[in-house]
Short mmCIF file of N, CA and C in Angstrom, two decimals:
data_model
loop_
_atom_site.label_atom_id
_atom_site.label_comp_id
_atom_site.label_asym_id
_atom_site.label_seq_id
_atom_site.Cartn_x
_atom_site.Cartn_y
_atom_site.Cartn_z
N MET A 1 20.37 18.74 -15.50
CA MET A 1 19.58 18.26 -14.38
C MET A 1 20.21 16.96 -13.89
N ASP A 2 20.41 16.81 -12.58
CA ASP A 2 21.05 15.60 -12.08
C ASP A 2 20.06 14.44 -12.05
N THR A 3 20.59 13.22 -11.86
CA THR A 3 19.78 12.01 -11.90
C THR A 3 18.70 12.01 -10.84
N ALA A 4 19.02 12.43 -9.62
CA ALA A 4 18.03 12.44 -8.55
C ALA A 4 16.88 13.38 -8.89
N MET A 5 17.19 14.51 -9.49
CA MET A 5 16.16 15.47 -9.85
C MET A 5 15.26 14.89 -10.94
N THR A 6 15.87 14.24 -11.93
CA THR A 6 15.10 13.62 -13.00
C THR A 6 14.21 12.52 -12.44
N ALA A 7 14.75 11.69 -11.53
CA ALA A 7 13.98 10.60 -10.94
C ALA A 7 12.81 11.14 -10.15
N ALA A 8 12.99 12.25 -9.46
CA ALA A 8 11.92 12.82 -8.65
C ALA A 8 10.75 13.25 -9.53
N LEU A 9 11.03 13.53 -10.80
CA LEU A 9 9.99 13.97 -11.72
C LEU A 9 9.37 12.81 -12.51
N SER A 10 9.81 11.57 -12.24
CA SER A 10 9.23 10.43 -12.94
C SER A 10 7.73 10.42 -12.71
N PRO A 11 6.96 10.18 -13.75
CA PRO A 11 5.51 10.26 -13.61
C PRO A 11 4.92 9.11 -12.79
N ILE A 12 3.81 9.42 -12.14
CA ILE A 12 2.99 8.39 -11.50
C ILE A 12 1.99 7.94 -12.55
N SER A 13 1.92 6.64 -12.78
CA SER A 13 0.99 6.14 -13.80
C SER A 13 0.22 4.94 -13.28
N ARG A 14 -0.91 4.69 -13.91
CA ARG A 14 -1.72 3.52 -13.57
C ARG A 14 -0.93 2.26 -13.88
N VAL A 15 -1.06 1.28 -13.02
CA VAL A 15 -0.44 -0.01 -13.28
C VAL A 15 -1.21 -0.67 -14.42
N SER A 16 -0.47 -1.22 -15.37
CA SER A 16 -1.10 -1.94 -16.48
C SER A 16 -0.55 -3.36 -16.54
N ALA A 17 -1.13 -4.17 -17.39
CA ALA A 17 -0.71 -5.57 -17.52
C ALA A 17 0.78 -5.66 -17.85
N ARG A 18 1.30 -4.72 -18.61
CA ARG A 18 2.72 -4.79 -18.98
C ARG A 18 3.65 -4.54 -17.79
N ASP A 19 3.12 -3.99 -16.69
CA ASP A 19 3.91 -3.74 -15.49
C ASP A 19 3.96 -4.94 -14.54
N GLU A 20 3.10 -5.93 -14.77
CA GLU A 20 2.92 -6.98 -13.77
C GLU A 20 4.19 -7.77 -13.46
N ALA A 21 4.98 -8.14 -14.46
CA ALA A 21 6.19 -8.93 -14.20
C ALA A 21 7.17 -8.14 -13.33
N ALA A 22 7.33 -6.86 -13.62
CA ALA A 22 8.26 -6.03 -12.84
C ALA A 22 7.72 -5.81 -11.43
N ILE A 23 6.41 -5.63 -11.29
CA ILE A 23 5.80 -5.47 -9.96
C ILE A 23 6.00 -6.74 -9.15
N LEU A 24 5.76 -7.88 -9.78
CA LEU A 24 5.93 -9.15 -9.10
C LEU A 24 7.36 -9.31 -8.59
N ALA A 25 8.32 -9.00 -9.43
CA ALA A 25 9.73 -9.13 -9.03
C ALA A 25 10.05 -8.19 -7.87
N LEU A 26 9.62 -6.93 -7.96
CA LEU A 26 9.90 -5.96 -6.91
C LEU A 26 9.18 -6.37 -5.62
N ASN A 27 7.93 -6.78 -5.73
CA ASN A 27 7.20 -7.24 -4.55
C ASN A 27 7.94 -8.39 -3.88
N ASN A 28 8.30 -9.39 -4.65
CA ASN A 28 8.87 -10.59 -4.07
C ASN A 28 10.30 -10.39 -3.56
N GLU A 29 10.98 -9.35 -4.01
CA GLU A 29 12.26 -8.96 -3.41
C GLU A 29 12.05 -8.48 -1.97
N HIS A 30 10.83 -8.02 -1.68
CA HIS A 30 10.48 -7.47 -0.37
C HIS A 30 9.38 -8.31 0.29
N ALA A 31 9.38 -9.61 0.03
CA ALA A 31 8.32 -10.49 0.52
C ALA A 31 8.25 -10.53 2.04
N ALA A 32 9.38 -10.36 2.73
CA ALA A 32 9.37 -10.39 4.20
C ALA A 32 8.49 -9.27 4.75
N GLU A 33 8.52 -8.11 4.10
CA GLU A 33 7.72 -6.97 4.55
C GLU A 33 6.31 -6.99 3.95
N LEU A 34 6.17 -7.52 2.73
CA LEU A 34 4.91 -7.40 1.99
C LEU A 34 4.09 -8.67 1.90
N SER A 35 4.70 -9.78 1.80
CA SER A 35 4.16 -11.12 1.55
C SER A 35 4.37 -11.49 0.06
N TRP A 36 4.75 -12.73 -0.12
CA TRP A 36 5.06 -13.28 -1.44
C TRP A 36 3.80 -13.33 -2.28
N LEU A 37 3.93 -13.05 -3.58
CA LEU A 37 2.81 -13.17 -4.50
C LEU A 37 3.20 -14.06 -5.68
N GLU A 38 2.25 -14.86 -6.11
CA GLU A 38 2.37 -15.61 -7.36
C GLU A 38 1.76 -14.76 -8.47
N PRO A 39 2.15 -14.99 -9.72
CA PRO A 39 1.63 -14.15 -10.82
C PRO A 39 0.11 -14.09 -10.90
N GLU A 40 -0.57 -15.22 -10.72
CA GLU A 40 -2.03 -15.24 -10.81
C GLU A 40 -2.66 -14.43 -9.68
N ARG A 41 -2.09 -14.52 -8.50
CA ARG A 41 -2.61 -13.77 -7.35
C ARG A 41 -2.44 -12.26 -7.57
N LEU A 42 -1.27 -11.86 -8.08
CA LEU A 42 -1.05 -10.44 -8.37
C LEU A 42 -2.07 -9.95 -9.39
N SER A 43 -2.30 -10.69 -10.46
CA SER A 43 -3.28 -10.28 -11.47
C SER A 43 -4.66 -10.11 -10.86
N PHE A 44 -5.06 -11.07 -10.01
CA PHE A 44 -6.36 -10.98 -9.34
C PHE A 44 -6.43 -9.73 -8.47
N LEU A 45 -5.39 -9.50 -7.65
CA LEU A 45 -5.40 -8.35 -6.74
C LEU A 45 -5.43 -7.04 -7.51
N LEU A 46 -4.67 -6.95 -8.58
CA LEU A 46 -4.70 -5.71 -9.37
C LEU A 46 -6.09 -5.47 -9.95
N GLY A 47 -6.79 -6.54 -10.28
CA GLY A 47 -8.16 -6.40 -10.77
C GLY A 47 -9.13 -5.92 -9.71
N GLU A 48 -8.84 -6.19 -8.45
CA GLU A 48 -9.67 -5.78 -7.32
C GLU A 48 -9.28 -4.41 -6.76
N ALA A 49 -8.12 -3.91 -7.14
CA ALA A 49 -7.56 -2.71 -6.52
C ALA A 49 -8.40 -1.47 -6.75
N PHE A 50 -8.50 -0.66 -5.72
CA PHE A 50 -9.10 0.67 -5.82
C PHE A 50 -8.12 1.61 -6.53
N TYR A 51 -6.86 1.48 -6.18
CA TYR A 51 -5.82 2.40 -6.68
C TYR A 51 -4.52 1.61 -6.75
N ALA A 52 -3.99 1.46 -7.96
CA ALA A 52 -2.70 0.79 -8.16
C ALA A 52 -1.89 1.65 -9.12
N ARG A 53 -0.77 2.17 -8.63
CA ARG A 53 0.04 3.09 -9.42
C ARG A 53 1.52 2.73 -9.29
N CYS A 54 2.28 3.17 -10.27
CA CYS A 54 3.73 2.98 -10.22
C CYS A 54 4.41 4.27 -10.64
N ILE A 55 5.67 4.35 -10.33
CA ILE A 55 6.48 5.51 -10.71
C ILE A 55 7.59 5.05 -11.63
N GLY A 56 7.71 5.76 -12.74
CA GLY A 56 8.80 5.52 -13.68
C GLY A 56 8.84 4.09 -14.18
N ALA A 57 10.06 3.62 -14.41
CA ALA A 57 10.28 2.24 -14.86
C ALA A 57 10.27 1.33 -13.64
N LEU A 58 9.20 1.37 -12.93
CA LEU A 58 8.97 0.64 -11.70
C LEU A 58 10.01 0.93 -10.63
N GLU A 59 10.16 2.21 -10.36
CA GLU A 59 10.98 2.64 -9.23
C GLU A 59 10.20 2.42 -7.93
N ALA A 60 8.86 2.44 -8.01
CA ALA A 60 8.01 2.26 -6.83
C ALA A 60 6.60 1.90 -7.29
N PHE A 61 5.85 1.24 -6.40
CA PHE A 61 4.43 1.01 -6.68
C PHE A 61 3.64 0.98 -5.39
N ILE A 62 2.32 1.20 -5.55
CA ILE A 62 1.37 1.14 -4.45
C ILE A 62 0.15 0.38 -4.95
N MET A 63 -0.44 -0.43 -4.06
CA MET A 63 -1.67 -1.13 -4.38
C MET A 63 -2.60 -1.01 -3.18
N THR A 64 -3.83 -0.54 -3.43
CA THR A 64 -4.80 -0.31 -2.36
C THR A 64 -6.14 -0.92 -2.74
N PHE A 65 -6.97 -1.10 -1.72
CA PHE A 65 -8.31 -1.65 -1.90
C PHE A 65 -9.30 -0.83 -1.11
N ASP A 66 -10.54 -0.76 -1.61
CA ASP A 66 -11.58 -0.15 -0.79
C ASP A 66 -12.39 -1.27 -0.14
N GLN A 67 -13.37 -0.90 0.63
CA GLN A 67 -14.13 -1.84 1.43
C GLN A 67 -14.87 -2.88 0.61
N ASP A 68 -15.06 -2.65 -0.68
CA ASP A 68 -15.81 -3.58 -1.52
C ASP A 68 -14.97 -4.64 -2.20
N ALA A 69 -13.66 -4.59 -2.01
CA ALA A 69 -12.77 -5.54 -2.68
C ALA A 69 -13.02 -6.97 -2.21
N ARG A 70 -12.85 -7.89 -3.12
CA ARG A 70 -12.85 -9.31 -2.76
C ARG A 70 -11.41 -9.64 -2.38
N TYR A 71 -11.12 -9.52 -1.11
CA TYR A 71 -9.75 -9.69 -0.63
C TYR A 71 -9.80 -10.36 0.73
N ASP A 72 -8.98 -11.38 0.94
CA ASP A 72 -9.05 -12.18 2.16
C ASP A 72 -7.88 -11.95 3.12
N SER A 73 -7.12 -10.89 2.92
CA SER A 73 -6.02 -10.59 3.84
C SER A 73 -6.57 -10.36 5.24
N PRO A 74 -5.95 -10.95 6.27
CA PRO A 74 -6.43 -10.71 7.63
C PRO A 74 -6.36 -9.22 8.02
N ASN A 75 -5.40 -8.50 7.47
CA ASN A 75 -5.28 -7.07 7.79
C ASN A 75 -6.42 -6.28 7.15
N PHE A 76 -6.71 -6.54 5.89
CA PHE A 76 -7.83 -5.90 5.21
C PHE A 76 -9.14 -6.21 5.95
N LEU A 77 -9.32 -7.49 6.31
CA LEU A 77 -10.55 -7.90 6.98
C LEU A 77 -10.69 -7.24 8.35
N TRP A 78 -9.58 -6.98 9.04
CA TRP A 78 -9.62 -6.28 10.32
C TRP A 78 -10.28 -4.91 10.14
N PHE A 79 -9.89 -4.19 9.09
CA PHE A 79 -10.49 -2.87 8.83
C PHE A 79 -11.94 -3.01 8.39
N ARG A 80 -12.23 -4.01 7.56
CA ARG A 80 -13.61 -4.19 7.08
C ARG A 80 -14.57 -4.45 8.24
N GLU A 81 -14.10 -5.16 9.27
CA GLU A 81 -14.95 -5.43 10.43
C GLU A 81 -15.23 -4.18 11.26
N ARG A 82 -14.41 -3.14 11.12
CA ARG A 82 -14.50 -1.98 11.99
C ARG A 82 -14.95 -0.68 11.30
N TYR A 83 -14.80 -0.63 9.99
CA TYR A 83 -15.10 0.62 9.26
C TYR A 83 -15.98 0.31 8.06
N GLU A 84 -17.02 1.12 7.91
CA GLU A 84 -17.97 0.90 6.82
C GLU A 84 -17.36 1.23 5.46
N ARG A 85 -16.55 2.28 5.43
CA ARG A 85 -15.98 2.76 4.16
C ARG A 85 -14.55 3.20 4.42
N PHE A 86 -13.61 2.72 3.59
CA PHE A 86 -12.20 3.03 3.79
C PHE A 86 -11.41 2.65 2.55
N VAL A 87 -10.19 3.15 2.48
CA VAL A 87 -9.21 2.67 1.50
C VAL A 87 -8.07 2.08 2.31
N TYR A 88 -7.70 0.86 1.97
CA TYR A 88 -6.66 0.12 2.66
C TYR A 88 -5.42 0.05 1.77
N VAL A 89 -4.30 0.52 2.29
CA VAL A 89 -3.03 0.43 1.56
C VAL A 89 -2.46 -0.95 1.86
N ASP A 90 -2.46 -1.79 0.86
CA ASP A 90 -1.99 -3.17 1.04
C ASP A 90 -0.48 -3.28 0.91
N ARG A 91 0.06 -2.57 -0.05
CA ARG A 91 1.51 -2.62 -0.23
C ARG A 91 2.02 -1.40 -0.96
N VAL A 92 3.18 -0.94 -0.49
CA VAL A 92 3.93 0.14 -1.12
C VAL A 92 5.38 -0.32 -1.07
N VAL A 93 6.05 -0.24 -2.19
CA VAL A 93 7.46 -0.62 -2.19
C VAL A 93 8.22 0.30 -3.12
N VAL A 94 9.41 0.66 -2.69
CA VAL A 94 10.32 1.49 -3.49
C VAL A 94 11.57 0.65 -3.74
N ALA A 95 11.99 0.58 -4.98
CA ALA A 95 13.21 -0.15 -5.33
C ALA A 95 14.39 0.44 -4.57
N GLY A 96 15.32 -0.41 -4.19
CA GLY A 96 16.48 0.03 -3.41
C GLY A 96 17.20 1.21 -4.00
N GLU A 97 17.43 1.17 -5.30
CA GLU A 97 18.17 2.25 -5.95
C GLU A 97 17.38 3.55 -6.08
N ALA A 98 16.07 3.50 -5.79
CA ALA A 98 15.23 4.69 -5.91
C ALA A 98 14.82 5.26 -4.55
N ARG A 99 15.34 4.70 -3.48
CA ARG A 99 14.97 5.17 -2.14
C ARG A 99 15.51 6.56 -1.88
N GLY A 100 14.81 7.28 -1.02
CA GLY A 100 15.24 8.62 -0.64
C GLY A 100 14.86 9.70 -1.63
N ARG A 101 14.02 9.39 -2.60
CA ARG A 101 13.62 10.36 -3.62
C ARG A 101 12.19 10.87 -3.42
N GLY A 102 11.55 10.44 -2.35
CA GLY A 102 10.20 10.91 -2.07
C GLY A 102 9.10 10.14 -2.80
N HIS A 103 9.44 8.99 -3.39
CA HIS A 103 8.44 8.25 -4.17
C HIS A 103 7.27 7.76 -3.32
N ALA A 104 7.55 7.19 -2.15
CA ALA A 104 6.46 6.68 -1.32
C ALA A 104 5.53 7.82 -0.90
N ARG A 105 6.10 8.95 -0.51
CA ARG A 105 5.30 10.11 -0.13
C ARG A 105 4.44 10.57 -1.31
N ARG A 106 5.01 10.64 -2.50
CA ARG A 106 4.24 11.05 -3.69
C ARG A 106 3.09 10.09 -3.97
N LEU A 107 3.35 8.79 -3.85
CA LEU A 107 2.30 7.80 -4.09
C LEU A 107 1.17 7.95 -3.07
N TYR A 108 1.52 8.13 -1.81
CA TYR A 108 0.51 8.33 -0.78
C TYR A 108 -0.27 9.62 -1.01
N GLU A 109 0.40 10.71 -1.30
CA GLU A 109 -0.31 11.97 -1.50
C GLU A 109 -1.27 11.90 -2.68
N ALA A 110 -0.85 11.24 -3.75
CA ALA A 110 -1.75 11.06 -4.90
C ALA A 110 -2.93 10.17 -4.50
N LEU A 111 -2.68 9.15 -3.69
CA LEU A 111 -3.76 8.30 -3.19
C LEU A 111 -4.75 9.11 -2.36
N PHE A 112 -4.25 9.95 -1.46
CA PHE A 112 -5.15 10.75 -0.62
C PHE A 112 -6.09 11.59 -1.49
N THR A 113 -5.56 12.18 -2.54
CA THR A 113 -6.38 12.99 -3.46
C THR A 113 -7.42 12.12 -4.15
N GLU A 114 -6.99 10.99 -4.68
CA GLU A 114 -7.91 10.07 -5.39
C GLU A 114 -9.00 9.55 -4.44
N ALA A 115 -8.61 9.17 -3.24
CA ALA A 115 -9.58 8.65 -2.27
C ALA A 115 -10.60 9.72 -1.89
N ALA A 116 -10.13 10.93 -1.63
CA ALA A 116 -11.05 12.02 -1.28
C ALA A 116 -12.01 12.31 -2.43
N GLN A 117 -11.51 12.30 -3.66
CA GLN A 117 -12.37 12.55 -4.82
C GLN A 117 -13.43 11.46 -4.97
N ALA A 118 -13.13 10.25 -4.48
CA ALA A 118 -14.09 9.14 -4.54
C ALA A 118 -15.02 9.14 -3.32
N GLY A 119 -14.88 10.14 -2.44
CA GLY A 119 -15.76 10.26 -1.29
C GLY A 119 -15.30 9.53 -0.05
N HIS A 120 -14.10 9.01 -0.05
CA HIS A 120 -13.57 8.35 1.14
C HIS A 120 -13.10 9.39 2.15
N THR A 121 -13.18 9.04 3.43
CA THR A 121 -12.71 9.95 4.47
C THR A 121 -11.58 9.35 5.31
N ILE A 122 -11.30 8.06 5.10
CA ILE A 122 -10.17 7.47 5.82
C ILE A 122 -9.34 6.57 4.90
N VAL A 123 -8.04 6.58 5.17
CA VAL A 123 -7.09 5.68 4.52
C VAL A 123 -6.43 4.89 5.64
N THR A 124 -6.29 3.59 5.44
CA THR A 124 -5.76 2.71 6.47
C THR A 124 -4.58 1.91 5.94
N CYS A 125 -3.80 1.35 6.86
CA CYS A 125 -2.70 0.47 6.49
C CYS A 125 -2.25 -0.29 7.72
N GLU A 126 -1.31 -1.20 7.55
CA GLU A 126 -0.68 -1.84 8.70
C GLU A 126 0.82 -1.82 8.50
N VAL A 127 1.53 -1.86 9.62
CA VAL A 127 2.99 -1.89 9.62
C VAL A 127 3.40 -3.00 10.58
N ASN A 128 4.42 -3.76 10.22
CA ASN A 128 4.90 -4.81 11.11
C ASN A 128 5.33 -4.22 12.45
N ALA A 129 4.86 -4.82 13.52
CA ALA A 129 5.31 -4.46 14.87
C ALA A 129 6.37 -5.47 15.32
N GLU A 130 6.19 -6.76 14.97
CA GLU A 130 7.18 -7.81 15.22
C GLU A 130 7.27 -8.64 13.97
N PRO A 131 8.33 -8.65 13.23
CA PRO A 131 9.52 -7.85 13.49
C PRO A 131 9.24 -6.36 13.28
N PRO A 132 9.89 -5.51 14.07
CA PRO A 132 9.60 -4.07 14.03
C PRO A 132 10.06 -3.41 12.74
N ASN A 133 9.37 -2.32 12.40
CA ASN A 133 9.71 -1.55 11.21
C ASN A 133 9.66 -0.06 11.61
N PRO A 134 10.64 0.41 12.39
CA PRO A 134 10.58 1.79 12.89
C PRO A 134 10.59 2.85 11.79
N ALA A 135 11.24 2.57 10.67
CA ALA A 135 11.25 3.55 9.58
C ALA A 135 9.84 3.74 9.02
N SER A 136 9.10 2.65 8.87
CA SER A 136 7.73 2.76 8.37
C SER A 136 6.83 3.42 9.40
N ASP A 137 7.02 3.10 10.68
CA ASP A 137 6.25 3.78 11.73
C ASP A 137 6.45 5.29 11.65
N ALA A 138 7.70 5.72 11.54
CA ALA A 138 8.02 7.15 11.48
C ALA A 138 7.43 7.79 10.23
N PHE A 139 7.53 7.10 9.10
CA PHE A 139 7.00 7.60 7.83
C PHE A 139 5.48 7.81 7.94
N HIS A 140 4.77 6.81 8.44
CA HIS A 140 3.31 6.93 8.53
C HIS A 140 2.90 8.00 9.54
N THR A 141 3.63 8.12 10.62
CA THR A 141 3.34 9.19 11.58
C THR A 141 3.51 10.55 10.92
N ALA A 142 4.58 10.72 10.15
CA ALA A 142 4.83 11.99 9.46
C ALA A 142 3.74 12.32 8.45
N LEU A 143 3.10 11.29 7.87
CA LEU A 143 2.01 11.51 6.92
C LEU A 143 0.67 11.78 7.61
N GLY A 144 0.64 11.68 8.93
CA GLY A 144 -0.60 11.96 9.65
C GLY A 144 -1.40 10.73 10.05
N PHE A 145 -0.83 9.55 9.89
CA PHE A 145 -1.50 8.34 10.34
C PHE A 145 -1.36 8.22 11.85
N ALA A 146 -2.32 7.57 12.48
CA ALA A 146 -2.27 7.29 13.92
C ALA A 146 -2.61 5.81 14.12
N PRO A 147 -1.96 5.16 15.11
CA PRO A 147 -2.27 3.76 15.37
C PRO A 147 -3.67 3.59 15.92
N VAL A 148 -4.38 2.53 15.46
CA VAL A 148 -5.74 2.27 15.92
C VAL A 148 -5.93 0.83 16.41
N GLY A 149 -4.88 0.02 16.38
CA GLY A 149 -5.01 -1.35 16.85
C GLY A 149 -3.79 -2.18 16.54
N ASN A 150 -3.80 -3.41 17.05
CA ASN A 150 -2.72 -4.37 16.83
C ASN A 150 -3.32 -5.75 16.65
N ALA A 151 -2.58 -6.64 16.01
CA ALA A 151 -3.03 -8.03 15.89
C ALA A 151 -1.84 -8.93 15.65
N ALA A 152 -1.98 -10.16 16.11
CA ALA A 152 -1.04 -11.23 15.76
C ALA A 152 -1.67 -11.97 14.59
N ILE A 153 -0.90 -12.16 13.53
CA ILE A 153 -1.42 -12.83 12.34
C ILE A 153 -0.52 -14.01 11.97
N HIS A 154 -0.97 -14.79 11.02
CA HIS A 154 -0.21 -15.95 10.53
C HIS A 154 0.20 -16.86 11.69
N GLY A 155 -0.78 -17.20 12.52
CA GLY A 155 -0.53 -18.10 13.63
C GLY A 155 0.38 -17.52 14.69
N GLY A 156 0.41 -16.21 14.80
CA GLY A 156 1.25 -15.55 15.80
C GLY A 156 2.68 -15.32 15.35
N GLY A 157 2.99 -15.67 14.10
CA GLY A 157 4.34 -15.49 13.59
C GLY A 157 4.70 -14.05 13.27
N LYS A 158 3.70 -13.20 13.23
CA LYS A 158 3.92 -11.79 12.90
C LYS A 158 2.91 -10.97 13.69
N THR A 159 3.35 -9.82 14.17
CA THR A 159 2.44 -8.89 14.84
C THR A 159 2.45 -7.60 14.03
N VAL A 160 1.26 -7.05 13.83
CA VAL A 160 1.14 -5.82 13.04
C VAL A 160 0.45 -4.75 13.87
N ARG A 161 0.71 -3.51 13.48
CA ARG A 161 0.05 -2.35 14.06
C ARG A 161 -0.80 -1.74 12.95
N TYR A 162 -2.07 -1.46 13.27
CA TYR A 162 -2.99 -0.87 12.29
C TYR A 162 -3.01 0.64 12.45
N TRP A 163 -3.03 1.31 11.30
CA TRP A 163 -2.94 2.77 11.24
C TRP A 163 -4.12 3.32 10.45
N LEU A 164 -4.51 4.55 10.77
CA LEU A 164 -5.60 5.24 10.08
C LEU A 164 -5.25 6.71 9.92
N LYS A 165 -5.60 7.24 8.76
CA LYS A 165 -5.45 8.69 8.51
C LYS A 165 -6.81 9.20 8.01
N SER A 166 -7.27 10.26 8.65
CA SER A 166 -8.48 10.93 8.17
C SER A 166 -8.11 11.86 7.04
N ILE A 167 -8.93 11.85 5.99
CA ILE A 167 -8.72 12.76 4.86
C ILE A 167 -10.02 13.48 4.58
N ALA A 168 -9.94 14.57 3.86
CA ALA A 168 -11.15 15.30 3.47
C ALA A 168 -11.84 14.54 2.36
N GLY A 169 -13.10 14.19 2.57
CA GLY A 169 -13.83 13.40 1.57
C GLY A 169 -14.72 14.27 0.73
#
């Protein structure tokens, strides 16, 4: 079996305390897209997460929140002001060497199943509009997300596009 095939079969597992240092490093390598995290903040967010999973030896991870999370992100709060019940995808990242193996799609599909089993009917996220992220726009469109709004955040230094996908609850 070739390496790509083996990697594609890497299990999706719950994030645990032993994963935090690797998650922090991977997150902060992609801080421009995700936002920088300090160790204490990551621990707090993981404690609030609805769904936090990783693949393999941290080839990829996803962290999401539902409407009840104690979370002050302007993007999360945008959805909370508009939707009574939702799951918000806060961050998804795939390590550079693991890209192109379908990890992000697998993490999202597993999330959709988990969210539906918990009675949720929508999953939300945001993607940078300025600076643009056309690959992420295309990815979310392919997964069935549709844009539902825009906002300037961080004092206008960044513009984001908000996305929503309906799922069977």
